mmCIF file with all atom_site columns, C-alpha atoms in Angstrom:
data_model
loop_
_atom_site.group_PDB
_atom_site.id
_atom_site.type_symbol
_atom_site.label_atom_id
_atom_site.label_alt_id
_atom_site.label_comp_id
_atom_site.label_asym_id
_atom_site.label_entity_id
_atom_site.label_seq_id
_atom_site.pdbx_PDB_ins_code
_atom_site.Cartn_x
_atom_site.Cartn_y
_atom_site.Cartn_z
_atom_site.occupancy
_atom_site.B_iso_or_equiv
_atom_site.pdbx_formal_charge
_atom_site.auth_seq_id
_atom_site.auth_comp_id
_atom_site.auth_asym_id
_atom_site.auth_atom_id
_atom_site.pdbx_PDB_model_num
ATOM 1   C CA . UNK F 1 1   ? 76.601 -27.786 -101.327 1.00 0.00 ? 1   UNK F CA 1
ATOM 2   C CA . UNK F 1 2   ? 73.274 -25.535 -101.959 1.00 0.00 ? 2   UNK F CA 1
ATOM 3   C CA . UNK F 1 3   ? 71.544 -26.203 -98.778  1.00 0.00 ? 3   UNK F CA 1
ATOM 4   C CA . UNK F 1 4   ? 75.458 -24.538 -97.533  1.00 0.00 ? 4   UNK F CA 1
ATOM 5   C CA . UNK F 1 5   ? 74.957 -21.556 -100.166 1.00 0.00 ? 5   UNK F CA 1
ATOM 6   C CA . UNK F 1 6   ? 71.245 -21.200 -98.857  1.00 0.00 ? 6   UNK F CA 1
ATOM 7   C CA . UNK F 1 7   ? 72.179 -20.779 -95.574  1.00 0.00 ? 7   UNK F CA 1
ATOM 8   C CA . UNK F 1 8   ? 70.373 -23.879 -94.226  1.00 0.00 ? 8   UNK F CA 1
ATOM 9   C CA . UNK F 1 9   ? 73.439 -25.947 -93.845  1.00 0.00 ? 9   UNK F CA 1
ATOM 10  C CA . UNK F 1 10  ? 74.974 -26.586 -91.189  1.00 0.00 ? 10  UNK F CA 1
ATOM 11  C CA . UNK F 1 11  ? 71.821 -27.079 -89.649  1.00 0.00 ? 11  UNK F CA 1
ATOM 12  C CA . UNK F 1 12  ? 70.789 -25.277 -86.420  1.00 0.00 ? 12  UNK F CA 1
ATOM 13  C CA . UNK F 1 13  ? 71.762 -26.789 -82.873  1.00 0.00 ? 13  UNK F CA 1
ATOM 14  C CA . UNK F 1 14  ? 67.170 -26.612 -82.400  1.00 0.00 ? 14  UNK F CA 1
ATOM 15  C CA . UNK F 1 15  ? 64.947 -26.123 -85.185  1.00 0.00 ? 15  UNK F CA 1
ATOM 16  C CA . UNK F 1 16  ? 64.633 -27.520 -88.508  1.00 0.00 ? 16  UNK F CA 1
ATOM 17  C CA . UNK F 1 17  ? 66.305 -26.294 -91.565  1.00 0.00 ? 17  UNK F CA 1
ATOM 18  C CA . UNK F 1 18  ? 64.324 -23.342 -93.544  1.00 0.00 ? 18  UNK F CA 1
ATOM 19  C CA . UNK F 1 19  ? 64.747 -22.543 -97.234  1.00 0.00 ? 19  UNK F CA 1
ATOM 20  C CA . UNK F 1 20  ? 67.420 -19.584 -96.613  1.00 0.00 ? 20  UNK F CA 1
ATOM 21  C CA . UNK F 1 21  ? 67.705 -17.141 -94.494  1.00 0.00 ? 21  UNK F CA 1
ATOM 22  C CA . UNK F 1 22  ? 65.238 -13.950 -94.101  1.00 0.00 ? 22  UNK F CA 1
ATOM 23  C CA . UNK F 1 23  ? 65.712 -11.260 -96.156  1.00 0.00 ? 23  UNK F CA 1
ATOM 24  C CA . UNK F 1 24  ? 68.636 -12.940 -98.183  1.00 0.00 ? 24  UNK F CA 1
ATOM 25  C CA . UNK F 1 25  ? 66.642 -13.439 -101.289 1.00 0.00 ? 25  UNK F CA 1
ATOM 26  C CA . UNK F 1 26  ? 67.193 -16.561 -101.511 1.00 0.00 ? 26  UNK F CA 1
ATOM 27  C CA . UNK F 1 27  ? 64.584 -19.624 -102.128 1.00 0.00 ? 27  UNK F CA 1
ATOM 28  C CA . UNK F 1 28  ? 65.881 -23.141 -101.481 1.00 0.00 ? 28  UNK F CA 1
ATOM 29  C CA . UNK F 1 29  ? 63.526 -26.246 -102.945 1.00 0.00 ? 29  UNK F CA 1
ATOM 30  C CA . UNK F 1 30  ? 64.232 -29.773 -102.302 1.00 0.00 ? 30  UNK F CA 1
ATOM 31  C CA . UNK F 1 31  ? 62.499 -32.856 -104.015 1.00 0.00 ? 31  UNK F CA 1
ATOM 32  C CA . UNK F 1 32  ? 59.168 -32.213 -101.570 1.00 0.00 ? 32  UNK F CA 1
ATOM 33  C CA . UNK F 1 33  ? 58.663 -28.383 -102.956 1.00 0.00 ? 33  UNK F CA 1
ATOM 34  C CA . UNK F 1 34  ? 57.126 -25.840 -101.021 1.00 0.00 ? 34  UNK F CA 1
ATOM 35  C CA . UNK F 1 35  ? 55.432 -27.139 -97.853  1.00 0.00 ? 35  UNK F CA 1
ATOM 36  C CA . UNK F 1 36  ? 51.901 -26.582 -99.083  1.00 0.00 ? 36  UNK F CA 1
ATOM 37  C CA . UNK F 1 37  ? 48.499 -25.586 -96.643  1.00 0.00 ? 37  UNK F CA 1
ATOM 38  C CA . UNK F 1 38  ? 46.855 -28.856 -95.999  1.00 0.00 ? 38  UNK F CA 1
ATOM 39  C CA . UNK F 1 39  ? 43.803 -27.508 -97.350  1.00 0.00 ? 39  UNK F CA 1
ATOM 40  C CA . UNK F 1 40  ? 43.543 -24.700 -99.680  1.00 0.00 ? 40  UNK F CA 1
ATOM 41  C CA . UNK F 1 41  ? 42.046 -23.598 -102.823 1.00 0.00 ? 41  UNK F CA 1
ATOM 42  C CA . UNK F 1 42  ? 44.580 -24.401 -106.007 1.00 0.00 ? 42  UNK F CA 1
ATOM 43  C CA . UNK F 1 43  ? 45.135 -20.730 -106.577 1.00 0.00 ? 43  UNK F CA 1
ATOM 44  C CA . UNK F 1 44  ? 46.400 -20.420 -102.702 1.00 0.00 ? 44  UNK F CA 1
ATOM 45  C CA . UNK F 1 45  ? 48.567 -23.294 -103.236 1.00 0.00 ? 45  UNK F CA 1
ATOM 46  C CA . UNK F 1 46  ? 49.849 -21.526 -106.810 1.00 0.00 ? 46  UNK F CA 1
ATOM 47  C CA . UNK F 1 47  ? 50.773 -18.528 -104.664 1.00 0.00 ? 47  UNK F CA 1
ATOM 48  C CA . UNK F 1 48  ? 52.193 -20.236 -101.655 1.00 0.00 ? 48  UNK F CA 1
ATOM 49  C CA . UNK F 1 49  ? 54.393 -18.655 -99.513  1.00 0.00 ? 49  UNK F CA 1
ATOM 50  C CA . UNK F 1 50  ? 52.836 -15.583 -101.016 1.00 0.00 ? 50  UNK F CA 1
ATOM 51  C CA . UNK F 1 51  ? 49.600 -14.527 -100.253 1.00 0.00 ? 51  UNK F CA 1
ATOM 52  C CA . UNK F 1 52  ? 49.196 -12.834 -103.597 1.00 0.00 ? 52  UNK F CA 1
ATOM 53  C CA . UNK F 1 53  ? 49.365 -14.750 -106.828 1.00 0.00 ? 53  UNK F CA 1
ATOM 54  C CA . UNK F 1 54  ? 49.402 -14.001 -110.729 1.00 0.00 ? 54  UNK F CA 1
ATOM 55  C CA . UNK F 1 55  ? 46.421 -13.902 -112.933 1.00 0.00 ? 55  UNK F CA 1
ATOM 56  C CA . UNK F 1 56  ? 44.298 -16.561 -113.657 1.00 0.00 ? 56  UNK F CA 1
ATOM 57  C CA . UNK F 1 57  ? 45.292 -16.142 -117.256 1.00 0.00 ? 57  UNK F CA 1
ATOM 58  C CA . UNK F 1 58  ? 49.044 -16.648 -116.465 1.00 0.00 ? 58  UNK F CA 1
ATOM 59  C CA . UNK F 1 59  ? 47.990 -19.564 -113.413 1.00 0.00 ? 59  UNK F CA 1
ATOM 60  C CA . UNK F 1 60  ? 46.177 -21.029 -116.494 1.00 0.00 ? 60  UNK F CA 1
ATOM 61  C CA . UNK F 1 61  ? 48.981 -20.773 -118.236 1.00 0.00 ? 61  UNK F CA 1
ATOM 62  C CA . UNK F 1 62  ? 51.729 -22.139 -116.267 1.00 0.00 ? 62  UNK F CA 1
ATOM 63  C CA . UNK F 1 63  ? 49.448 -25.379 -115.159 1.00 0.00 ? 63  UNK F CA 1
ATOM 64  C CA . UNK F 1 64  ? 49.349 -25.913 -118.968 1.00 0.00 ? 64  UNK F CA 1
ATOM 65  C CA . UNK F 1 65  ? 53.315 -25.502 -119.739 1.00 0.00 ? 65  UNK F CA 1
ATOM 66  C CA . UNK F 1 66  ? 54.064 -27.273 -117.171 1.00 0.00 ? 66  UNK F CA 1
ATOM 67  C CA . UNK F 1 67  ? 51.719 -30.606 -117.636 1.00 0.00 ? 67  UNK F CA 1
ATOM 68  C CA . UNK F 1 68  ? 48.847 -29.896 -115.276 1.00 0.00 ? 68  UNK F CA 1
ATOM 69  C CA . UNK F 1 69  ? 46.371 -28.945 -118.172 1.00 0.00 ? 69  UNK F CA 1
ATOM 70  C CA . UNK F 1 70  ? 43.502 -31.210 -115.937 1.00 0.00 ? 70  UNK F CA 1
ATOM 71  C CA . UNK F 1 71  ? 43.888 -28.663 -113.366 1.00 0.00 ? 71  UNK F CA 1
ATOM 72  C CA . UNK F 1 72  ? 44.163 -25.550 -115.175 1.00 0.00 ? 72  UNK F CA 1
ATOM 73  C CA . UNK F 1 73  ? 39.942 -25.102 -114.901 1.00 0.00 ? 73  UNK F CA 1
ATOM 74  C CA . UNK F 1 74  ? 40.023 -26.112 -110.648 1.00 0.00 ? 74  UNK F CA 1
ATOM 75  C CA . UNK F 1 75  ? 41.768 -22.483 -109.034 1.00 0.00 ? 75  UNK F CA 1
ATOM 76  C CA . UNK F 1 76  ? 39.144 -21.984 -106.599 1.00 0.00 ? 76  UNK F CA 1
ATOM 77  C CA . UNK F 1 77  ? 38.505 -25.617 -106.063 1.00 0.00 ? 77  UNK F CA 1
ATOM 78  C CA . UNK F 1 78  ? 39.545 -26.293 -101.999 1.00 0.00 ? 78  UNK F CA 1
ATOM 79  C CA . UNK F 1 79  ? 40.888 -29.243 -101.612 1.00 0.00 ? 79  UNK F CA 1
ATOM 80  C CA . UNK F 1 80  ? 43.818 -31.598 -99.662  1.00 0.00 ? 80  UNK F CA 1
ATOM 81  C CA . UNK F 1 81  ? 46.223 -30.800 -102.861 1.00 0.00 ? 81  UNK F CA 1
ATOM 82  C CA . UNK F 1 82  ? 49.592 -32.327 -101.353 1.00 0.00 ? 82  UNK F CA 1
ATOM 83  C CA . UNK F 1 83  ? 47.756 -35.671 -100.471 1.00 0.00 ? 83  UNK F CA 1
ATOM 84  C CA . UNK F 1 84  ? 45.904 -35.412 -103.748 1.00 0.00 ? 84  UNK F CA 1
ATOM 85  C CA . UNK F 1 85  ? 48.417 -35.510 -105.777 1.00 0.00 ? 85  UNK F CA 1
ATOM 86  C CA . UNK F 1 86  ? 51.295 -37.910 -106.830 1.00 0.00 ? 86  UNK F CA 1
ATOM 87  C CA . UNK F 1 87  ? 54.903 -36.801 -106.154 1.00 0.00 ? 87  UNK F CA 1
ATOM 88  C CA . UNK F 1 88  ? 55.316 -35.916 -110.059 1.00 0.00 ? 88  UNK F CA 1
ATOM 89  C CA . UNK F 1 89  ? 52.184 -33.219 -109.718 1.00 0.00 ? 89  UNK F CA 1
ATOM 90  C CA . UNK F 1 90  ? 53.302 -32.200 -106.773 1.00 0.00 ? 90  UNK F CA 1
ATOM 91  C CA . UNK F 1 91  ? 56.598 -31.186 -108.647 1.00 0.00 ? 91  UNK F CA 1
ATOM 92  C CA . UNK F 1 92  ? 55.323 -29.871 -111.923 1.00 0.00 ? 92  UNK F CA 1
ATOM 93  C CA . UNK F 1 93  ? 53.159 -27.982 -109.227 1.00 0.00 ? 93  UNK F CA 1
ATOM 94  C CA . UNK F 1 94  ? 56.056 -25.909 -107.866 1.00 0.00 ? 94  UNK F CA 1
ATOM 95  C CA . UNK F 1 95  ? 57.375 -25.514 -111.235 1.00 0.00 ? 95  UNK F CA 1
ATOM 96  C CA . UNK F 1 96  ? 53.992 -23.945 -112.283 1.00 0.00 ? 96  UNK F CA 1
ATOM 97  C CA . UNK F 1 97  ? 54.161 -21.465 -109.425 1.00 0.00 ? 97  UNK F CA 1
ATOM 98  C CA . UNK F 1 98  ? 57.480 -20.487 -110.325 1.00 0.00 ? 98  UNK F CA 1
ATOM 99  C CA . UNK F 1 99  ? 56.757 -19.675 -113.878 1.00 0.00 ? 99  UNK F CA 1
ATOM 100 C CA . UNK F 1 100 ? 53.556 -18.071 -113.239 1.00 0.00 ? 100 UNK F CA 1
ATOM 101 C CA . UNK F 1 101 ? 55.064 -15.745 -110.828 1.00 0.00 ? 101 UNK F CA 1
ATOM 102 C CA . UNK F 1 102 ? 58.676 -15.544 -109.108 1.00 0.00 ? 102 UNK F CA 1
ATOM 103 C CA . UNK F 1 103 ? 58.876 -15.013 -105.878 1.00 0.00 ? 103 UNK F CA 1
ATOM 104 C CA . UNK F 1 104 ? 58.990 -11.545 -104.451 1.00 0.00 ? 104 UNK F CA 1
ATOM 105 C CA . UNK F 1 105 ? 62.843 -10.844 -103.261 1.00 0.00 ? 105 UNK F CA 1
ATOM 106 C CA . UNK F 1 106 ? 64.288 -14.084 -104.640 1.00 0.00 ? 106 UNK F CA 1
ATOM 107 C CA . UNK F 1 107 ? 67.656 -13.117 -106.212 1.00 0.00 ? 107 UNK F CA 1
ATOM 108 C CA . UNK F 1 108 ? 68.542 -16.935 -106.291 1.00 0.00 ? 108 UNK F CA 1
ATOM 109 C CA . UNK F 1 109 ? 66.544 -19.765 -106.695 1.00 0.00 ? 109 UNK F CA 1
ATOM 110 C CA . UNK F 1 110 ? 68.350 -23.391 -105.609 1.00 0.00 ? 110 UNK F CA 1
ATOM 111 C CA . UNK F 1 111 ? 66.678 -26.490 -106.715 1.00 0.00 ? 111 UNK F CA 1
ATOM 112 C CA . UNK F 1 112 ? 67.998 -29.089 -104.908 1.00 0.00 ? 112 UNK F CA 1
ATOM 113 C CA . UNK F 1 113 ? 66.744 -32.318 -106.627 1.00 0.00 ? 113 UNK F CA 1
ATOM 114 C CA . UNK F 1 114 ? 63.096 -30.358 -107.476 1.00 0.00 ? 114 UNK F CA 1
ATOM 115 C CA . UNK F 1 115 ? 62.506 -32.714 -110.161 1.00 0.00 ? 115 UNK F CA 1
ATOM 116 C CA . UNK F 1 116 ? 63.523 -36.246 -108.653 1.00 0.00 ? 116 UNK F CA 1
ATOM 117 C CA . UNK F 1 117 ? 59.874 -37.966 -109.274 1.00 0.00 ? 117 UNK F CA 1
ATOM 118 C CA . UNK F 1 118 ? 59.936 -36.729 -113.241 1.00 0.00 ? 118 UNK F CA 1
ATOM 119 C CA . UNK F 1 119 ? 61.530 -38.462 -115.810 1.00 0.00 ? 119 UNK F CA 1
ATOM 120 C CA . UNK F 1 120 ? 64.354 -36.807 -117.883 1.00 0.00 ? 120 UNK F CA 1
ATOM 121 C CA . UNK F 1 121 ? 62.308 -35.413 -120.430 1.00 0.00 ? 121 UNK F CA 1
ATOM 122 C CA . UNK F 1 122 ? 60.099 -33.503 -118.416 1.00 0.00 ? 122 UNK F CA 1
ATOM 123 C CA . UNK F 1 123 ? 62.330 -32.794 -115.905 1.00 0.00 ? 123 UNK F CA 1
ATOM 124 C CA . UNK F 1 124 ? 64.383 -30.650 -119.133 1.00 0.00 ? 124 UNK F CA 1
ATOM 125 C CA . UNK F 1 125 ? 61.273 -29.558 -120.196 1.00 0.00 ? 125 UNK F CA 1
ATOM 126 C CA . UNK F 1 126 ? 60.079 -27.848 -116.745 1.00 0.00 ? 126 UNK F CA 1
ATOM 127 C CA . UNK F 1 127 ? 64.155 -26.315 -116.110 1.00 0.00 ? 127 UNK F CA 1
ATOM 128 C CA . UNK F 1 128 ? 64.217 -24.652 -119.412 1.00 0.00 ? 128 UNK F CA 1
ATOM 129 C CA . UNK F 1 129 ? 60.728 -23.351 -119.268 1.00 0.00 ? 129 UNK F CA 1
ATOM 130 C CA . UNK F 1 130 ? 61.409 -22.084 -115.921 1.00 0.00 ? 130 UNK F CA 1
ATOM 131 C CA . UNK F 1 131 ? 65.120 -20.559 -116.866 1.00 0.00 ? 131 UNK F CA 1
ATOM 132 C CA . UNK F 1 132 ? 62.713 -18.476 -119.978 1.00 0.00 ? 132 UNK F CA 1
ATOM 133 C CA . UNK F 1 133 ? 60.350 -17.140 -117.360 1.00 0.00 ? 133 UNK F CA 1
ATOM 134 C CA . UNK F 1 134 ? 63.246 -16.165 -114.782 1.00 0.00 ? 134 UNK F CA 1
ATOM 135 C CA . UNK F 1 135 ? 64.138 -12.318 -114.304 1.00 0.00 ? 135 UNK F CA 1
ATOM 136 C CA . UNK F 1 136 ? 66.752 -11.664 -116.003 1.00 0.00 ? 136 UNK F CA 1
ATOM 137 C CA . UNK F 1 137 ? 68.478 -10.290 -112.254 1.00 0.00 ? 137 UNK F CA 1
ATOM 138 C CA . UNK F 1 138 ? 67.869 -13.241 -110.892 1.00 0.00 ? 138 UNK F CA 1
ATOM 139 C CA . UNK F 1 139 ? 70.217 -16.816 -110.919 1.00 0.00 ? 139 UNK F CA 1
ATOM 140 C CA . UNK F 1 140 ? 69.287 -20.414 -110.694 1.00 0.00 ? 140 UNK F CA 1
ATOM 141 C CA . UNK F 1 141 ? 71.416 -22.906 -109.807 1.00 0.00 ? 141 UNK F CA 1
ATOM 142 C CA . UNK F 1 142 ? 69.985 -26.808 -110.130 1.00 0.00 ? 142 UNK F CA 1
ATOM 143 C CA . UNK F 1 143 ? 70.943 -30.103 -108.762 1.00 0.00 ? 143 UNK F CA 1
ATOM 144 C CA . UNK F 1 144 ? 69.458 -33.040 -110.631 1.00 0.00 ? 144 UNK F CA 1
ATOM 145 C CA . UNK F 1 145 ? 69.669 -36.690 -110.770 1.00 0.00 ? 145 UNK F CA 1
ATOM 146 C CA . UNK F 1 146 ? 68.858 -36.460 -114.774 1.00 0.00 ? 146 UNK F CA 1
ATOM 147 C CA . UNK F 1 147 ? 71.260 -35.606 -117.095 1.00 0.00 ? 147 UNK F CA 1
ATOM 148 C CA . UNK F 1 148 ? 69.265 -34.726 -119.712 1.00 0.00 ? 148 UNK F CA 1
ATOM 149 C CA . UNK F 1 149 ? 68.620 -31.257 -117.705 1.00 0.00 ? 149 UNK F CA 1
ATOM 150 C CA . UNK F 1 150 ? 72.292 -30.353 -118.108 1.00 0.00 ? 150 UNK F CA 1
ATOM 151 C CA . UNK F 1 151 ? 72.375 -31.036 -121.523 1.00 0.00 ? 151 UNK F CA 1
ATOM 152 C CA . UNK F 1 152 ? 70.968 -27.233 -122.736 1.00 0.00 ? 152 UNK F CA 1
ATOM 153 C CA . UNK F 1 153 ? 73.229 -25.144 -124.368 1.00 0.00 ? 153 UNK F CA 1
ATOM 154 C CA . UNK F 1 154 ? 74.930 -21.833 -122.542 1.00 0.00 ? 154 UNK F CA 1
ATOM 155 C CA . UNK F 1 155 ? 74.098 -24.066 -118.555 1.00 0.00 ? 155 UNK F CA 1
ATOM 156 C CA . UNK F 1 156 ? 77.393 -24.325 -116.602 1.00 0.00 ? 156 UNK F CA 1
ATOM 157 C CA . UNK F 1 157 ? 78.030 -27.142 -115.490 1.00 0.00 ? 157 UNK F CA 1
ATOM 158 C CA . UNK F 1 158 ? 80.480 -27.752 -112.035 1.00 0.00 ? 158 UNK F CA 1
ATOM 159 C CA . UNK F 1 159 ? 81.468 -30.623 -109.964 1.00 0.00 ? 159 UNK F CA 1
ATOM 160 C CA . UNK F 1 160 ? 83.017 -30.927 -106.647 1.00 0.00 ? 160 UNK F CA 1
ATOM 161 C CA . UNK F 1 161 ? 86.706 -32.694 -106.510 1.00 0.00 ? 161 UNK F CA 1
ATOM 162 C CA . UNK F 1 162 ? 86.167 -34.575 -102.998 1.00 0.00 ? 162 UNK F CA 1
ATOM 163 C CA . UNK F 1 163 ? 90.306 -35.056 -102.852 1.00 0.00 ? 163 UNK F CA 1
ATOM 164 C CA . UNK F 1 164 ? 90.926 -31.210 -103.012 1.00 0.00 ? 164 UNK F CA 1
ATOM 165 C CA . UNK F 1 165 ? 87.420 -29.811 -101.651 1.00 0.00 ? 165 UNK F CA 1
ATOM 166 C CA . UNK F 1 166 ? 87.290 -27.626 -104.776 1.00 0.00 ? 166 UNK F CA 1
ATOM 167 C CA . UNK F 1 167 ? 84.339 -27.066 -107.290 1.00 0.00 ? 167 UNK F CA 1
ATOM 168 C CA . UNK F 1 168 ? 85.249 -26.969 -110.898 1.00 0.00 ? 168 UNK F CA 1
ATOM 169 C CA . UNK F 1 169 ? 83.635 -26.029 -114.017 1.00 0.00 ? 169 UNK F CA 1
ATOM 170 C CA . UNK F 1 170 ? 82.711 -29.280 -116.912 1.00 0.00 ? 170 UNK F CA 1
ATOM 171 C CA . UNK F 1 171 ? 83.405 -27.835 -119.829 1.00 0.00 ? 171 UNK F CA 1
ATOM 172 C CA . UNK F 1 172 ? 80.295 -28.299 -122.331 1.00 0.00 ? 172 UNK F CA 1
ATOM 173 C CA . UNK F 1 173 ? 80.113 -30.540 -124.871 1.00 0.00 ? 173 UNK F CA 1
ATOM 174 C CA . UNK F 1 174 ? 79.826 -29.897 -128.202 1.00 0.00 ? 174 UNK F CA 1
ATOM 175 C CA . UNK F 1 175 ? 78.278 -33.130 -129.947 1.00 0.00 ? 175 UNK F CA 1
#
């Protein structure tokens, strides 16, 4: 569903699925996150796909908030970050990038299982931090395998009814 809303489904007859349509204000991120440059500074990875990143203080704070404090002093280190980081840390890096600086022109962020390598508690924490830092004028849609992510007060949860091909809202639980 998220891929369809982002304009990435059905796939084009030639080429590969991309993150939304150019200029659409939509960014789709799957479990692999951004396709990071193979050899770059951590600072460049945290700015990707843009060329201008956030201030050092914002980058360092985002790394700490997203569970990557050990990388906060390594912003100018060049490395093959995609291969050096564990899958869970690559996903944390995506959240840190979004927390540090919201991507220019993005009005809708679709996260399609972008927390799959994390445990439920970490996933919930990262989604909470991202939601608190997102611009008020932007929306975030999330699919996740972790039920903890959807137990946040005020979040709306939907499910697909296969028989009728409709989308229905699941009432919020009050416990």
